[in-house]
Each structure stands twice: as C-alpha cells, then as structure tokens.
C-alpha cells in the first residue's frame, strides 16, 4: 500500500471537487480537513476484494463531508435560533410602556416635584441614565442634576413615609 502522503497528494483534487459539487463556500478548509480524515479512514478500512479504492474513497469522503455539513447546519440553526429567541425576551432598556411612564408621572405629581426633578425621575427610571448623561442631554451642569436628584428623592421619600404611616 501507498503512504498516506502520496494518497493525500493524489486525492486532494477529488476532495476539492466534492466540496465544490456540494456548493460549500464557507469553511472550505474545515471541510477539506474532514475530507482528509475521511480519506485516511477509507485507507485504513479499505478491502481490496470488494472493489476499487477510488470509488470507495469517493463515496466515503463524500458521505463524511455530507455528515459534517449536516452537523454544521444543525449547530448553526440551534445557536442562531437561540440568539433570536433570547432577543425576544431581552427588554430594550430605552423602550418604555405607557403604564410605567404614567405611574412615574403620577408619583411626581403627587410629590409636587418640579419640572427638572420630574425629568431626573424619568431619565433615571425609564432610560437608566446616570447624572452625567442627564446633564449632557439637558445641557446643564453636573451639580444642577445632582440638586434635582436630591430634591426629588427628598420629596418622594416624604410621600412614601406619609403613605406607609
């Protein structure tokens, strides 16, 4: 029998031809490696009494590449589907439901919050923005937003204490 290096050189064009006829355009090198492994296995398992090695190798390599192609397809379907499904359940932090905004506005009105304190509440709890981001959006200083926050917290705390007692 021939050495595997000679076999590899002789059957490399066949492996590329199989890849081409199966219209594999992505991960060609990976499928070529699977083809080489299949060639080696075919070389190990070949029985000369059952026929010619070329036809045996062709069907063995093609079968192995088809199996790997199917496994690759299944893997991609499972993982890409999972990514899409997870995206359906992850809430967009900047999307708000009208009910959430109405509830916050109700607290702000009952607490007699100023317009700026109300802005702080909405930016913080609806959009999850920090003080620096709010200051940039509103074009005010950082200390101004901190004052809005302190005033809003104090008024809302008072409202909550009154409702609890």
GROMACS .gro file of C-alpha atoms in nm:
model
  165
    1UNK     CA    1   0.000   0.000   0.000
    2UNK     CA    2   0.096   0.359  -0.059
    3UNK     CA    3   0.197   0.603   0.212
    4UNK     CA    4  -0.070   0.845   0.324
    5UNK     CA    5   0.127   1.145   0.191
    6UNK     CA    6   0.115   1.001  -0.160
    7UNK     CA    7  -0.253   0.922  -0.116
    8UNK     CA    8  -0.319   1.275   0.007
    9UNK     CA    9  -0.146   1.430  -0.294
   10UNK     CA   10  -0.332   1.202  -0.531
   11UNK     CA   11  -0.681   1.254  -0.382
   12UNK     CA   12  -0.664   1.624  -0.286
   13UNK     CA   13  -0.825   1.731  -0.617
   14UNK     CA   14  -1.106   1.479  -0.554
   15UNK     CA   15  -1.174   1.626  -0.209
   16UNK     CA   16  -1.188   1.979  -0.353
   17UNK     CA   17  -1.417   1.856  -0.631
   18UNK     CA   18  -1.656   1.702  -0.375
   19UNK     CA   19  -1.656   2.029  -0.178
   20UNK     CA   20  -1.727   2.219  -0.499
   21UNK     CA   21  -2.011   1.990  -0.612
   22UNK     CA   22  -2.174   2.023  -0.269
   23UNK     CA   23  -2.162   2.404  -0.310
   24UNK     CA   24  -1.968   2.455   0.010
   25UNK     CA   25  -1.841   2.810   0.010
   26UNK     CA   26  -1.794   2.876   0.380
   27UNK     CA   27  -1.529   2.696   0.588
   28UNK     CA   28  -1.379   2.518   0.288
   29UNK     CA   29  -1.059   2.447   0.481
   30UNK     CA   30  -1.254   2.285   0.763
   31UNK     CA   31  -1.441   2.060   0.521
   32UNK     CA   32  -1.116   1.981   0.341
   33UNK     CA   33  -0.973   1.861   0.673
   34UNK     CA   34  -1.279   1.642   0.725
   35UNK     CA   35  -1.220   1.508   0.375
   36UNK     CA   36  -0.857   1.424   0.458
   37UNK     CA   37  -0.964   1.248   0.776
   38UNK     CA   38  -1.222   1.051   0.577
   39UNK     CA   39  -0.953   0.963   0.320
   40UNK     CA   40  -0.730   0.830   0.597
   41UNK     CA   41  -1.018   0.626   0.744
   42UNK     CA   42  -1.108   0.494   0.400
   43UNK     CA   43  -0.744   0.395   0.351
   44UNK     CA   44  -0.749   0.207   0.684
   45UNK     CA   45  -1.082   0.032   0.619
   46UNK     CA   46  -1.042  -0.050   0.251
   47UNK     CA   47  -1.082  -0.413   0.148
   48UNK     CA   48  -0.932  -0.476  -0.198
   49UNK     CA   49  -1.160  -0.776  -0.253
   50UNK     CA   50  -1.470  -0.553  -0.254
   51UNK     CA   51  -1.373  -0.317  -0.538
   52UNK     CA   52  -1.155  -0.028  -0.646
   53UNK     CA   53  -1.016   0.214  -0.388
   54UNK     CA   54  -1.102   0.526  -0.591
   55UNK     CA   55  -1.477   0.463  -0.593
   56UNK     CA   56  -1.471   0.357  -0.226
   57UNK     CA   57  -1.272   0.665  -0.125
   58UNK     CA   58  -1.501   0.895  -0.324
   59UNK     CA   59  -1.820   0.765  -0.160
   60UNK     CA   60  -1.658   0.753   0.187
   61UNK     CA   61  -1.523   1.110   0.165
   62UNK     CA   62  -1.845   1.247   0.017
   63UNK     CA   63  -2.051   1.076   0.288
   64UNK     CA   64  -1.830   1.213   0.564
   65UNK     CA   65  -1.841   1.568   0.425
   66UNK     CA   66  -2.221   1.546   0.392
   67UNK     CA   67  -2.244   1.430   0.754
   68UNK     CA   68  -2.025   1.718   0.871
   69UNK     CA   69  -2.225   1.961   0.658
   70UNK     CA   70  -2.546   1.841   0.821
   71UNK     CA   71  -2.394   1.868   1.170
   72UNK     CA   72  -2.273   2.219   1.091
   73UNK     CA   73  -2.619   2.317   0.966
   74UNK     CA   74  -2.784   2.177   1.280
   75UNK     CA   75  -2.538   2.358   1.504
   76UNK     CA   76  -2.595   2.689   1.326
   77UNK     CA   77  -2.972   2.650   1.335
   78UNK     CA   78  -2.973   2.577   1.706
   79UNK     CA   79  -2.740   2.856   1.807
   80UNK     CA   80  -2.871   3.121   1.570
   81UNK     CA   81  -3.227   3.035   1.667
   82UNK     CA   82  -3.132   3.063   2.034
   83UNK     CA   83  -2.984   3.408   1.977
   84UNK     CA   84  -3.301   3.523   1.804
   85UNK     CA   85  -3.524   3.373   2.075
   86UNK     CA   86  -3.324   3.536   2.353
   87UNK     CA   87  -3.357   3.869   2.178
   88UNK     CA   88  -3.733   3.840   2.205
   89UNK     CA   89  -3.712   3.821   2.583
   90UNK     CA   90  -3.450   4.085   2.649
   91UNK     CA   91  -3.620   4.415   2.709
   92UNK     CA   92  -3.486   4.720   2.537
   93UNK     CA   93  -3.374   4.950   2.818
   94UNK     CA   94  -3.491   5.255   2.626
   95UNK     CA   95  -3.835   5.127   2.543
   96UNK     CA   96  -4.098   5.216   2.795
   97UNK     CA   97  -4.452   5.115   2.831
   98UNK     CA   98  -4.702   5.398   2.871
   99UNK     CA   99  -4.812   5.248   3.202
  100UNK     CA  100  -4.462   5.278   3.353
  101UNK     CA  101  -4.433   5.639   3.246
  102UNK     CA  102  -4.783   5.721   3.371
  103UNK     CA  103  -4.708   5.561   3.707
  104UNK     CA  104  -4.388   5.761   3.747
  105UNK     CA  105  -4.560   6.082   3.642
  106UNK     CA  106  -4.833   6.014   3.897
  107UNK     CA  107  -4.571   5.984   4.174
  108UNK     CA  108  -4.404   6.301   4.051
  109UNK     CA  109  -4.729   6.498   4.051
  110UNK     CA  110  -4.840   6.371   4.390
  111UNK     CA  111  -4.500   6.457   4.530
  112UNK     CA  112  -4.518   6.809   4.384
  113UNK     CA  113  -4.187   6.761   4.204
  114UNK     CA  114  -4.057   7.045   3.993
  115UNK     CA  115  -4.020   7.006   3.617
  116UNK     CA  116  -3.648   6.936   3.649
  117UNK     CA  117  -3.695   6.686   3.932
  118UNK     CA  118  -3.953   6.508   3.716
  119UNK     CA  119  -3.701   6.499   3.430
  120UNK     CA  120  -3.448   6.336   3.664
  121UNK     CA  121  -3.701   6.070   3.768
  122UNK     CA  122  -3.798   5.989   3.409
  123UNK     CA  123  -3.442   5.983   3.275
  124UNK     CA  124  -3.322   5.771   3.566
  125UNK     CA  125  -3.600   5.515   3.593
  126UNK     CA  126  -3.721   5.491   3.234
  127UNK     CA  127  -3.394   5.530   3.045
  128UNK     CA  128  -3.147   5.415   3.315
  129UNK     CA  129  -2.929   5.722   3.259
  130UNK     CA  130  -2.682   5.844   3.517
  131UNK     CA  131  -2.634   6.201   3.636
  132UNK     CA  132  -2.360   6.278   3.386
  133UNK     CA  133  -2.567   6.158   3.088
  134UNK     CA  134  -2.868   6.360   3.203
  135UNK     CA  135  -2.651   6.671   3.238
  136UNK     CA  136  -2.523   6.625   2.882
  137UNK     CA  137  -2.874   6.579   2.740
  138UNK     CA  138  -3.020   6.876   2.928
  139UNK     CA  139  -2.710   7.095   2.873
  140UNK     CA  140  -2.674   7.177   3.243
  141UNK     CA  141  -2.402   7.127   3.500
  142UNK     CA  142  -2.349   6.804   3.687
  143UNK     CA  143  -2.426   6.975   4.018
  144UNK     CA  144  -2.760   7.100   3.883
  145UNK     CA  145  -2.870   6.744   3.806
  146UNK     CA  146  -2.746   6.630   4.147
  147UNK     CA  147  -2.962   6.900   4.307
  148UNK     CA  148  -3.264   6.778   4.104
  149UNK     CA  149  -3.193   6.428   4.228
  150UNK     CA  150  -3.160   6.532   4.592
  151UNK     CA  151  -3.482   6.734   4.581
  152UNK     CA  152  -3.675   6.457   4.405
  153UNK     CA  153  -3.555   6.191   4.647
  154UNK     CA  154  -3.646   6.403   4.948
  155UNK     CA  155  -3.998   6.478   4.819
  156UNK     CA  156  -4.063   6.120   4.712
  157UNK     CA  157  -3.932   5.986   5.043
  158UNK     CA  158  -4.174   6.214   5.228
  159UNK     CA  159  -4.465   6.094   5.012
  160UNK     CA  160  -4.374   5.728   5.074
  161UNK     CA  161  -4.348   5.782   5.451
  162UNK     CA  162  -4.688   5.951   5.462
  163UNK     CA  163  -4.848   5.667   5.269
  164UNK     CA  164  -4.693   5.398   5.487
  165UNK     CA  165  -4.793   5.556   5.816
   0.00000   0.00000   0.00000
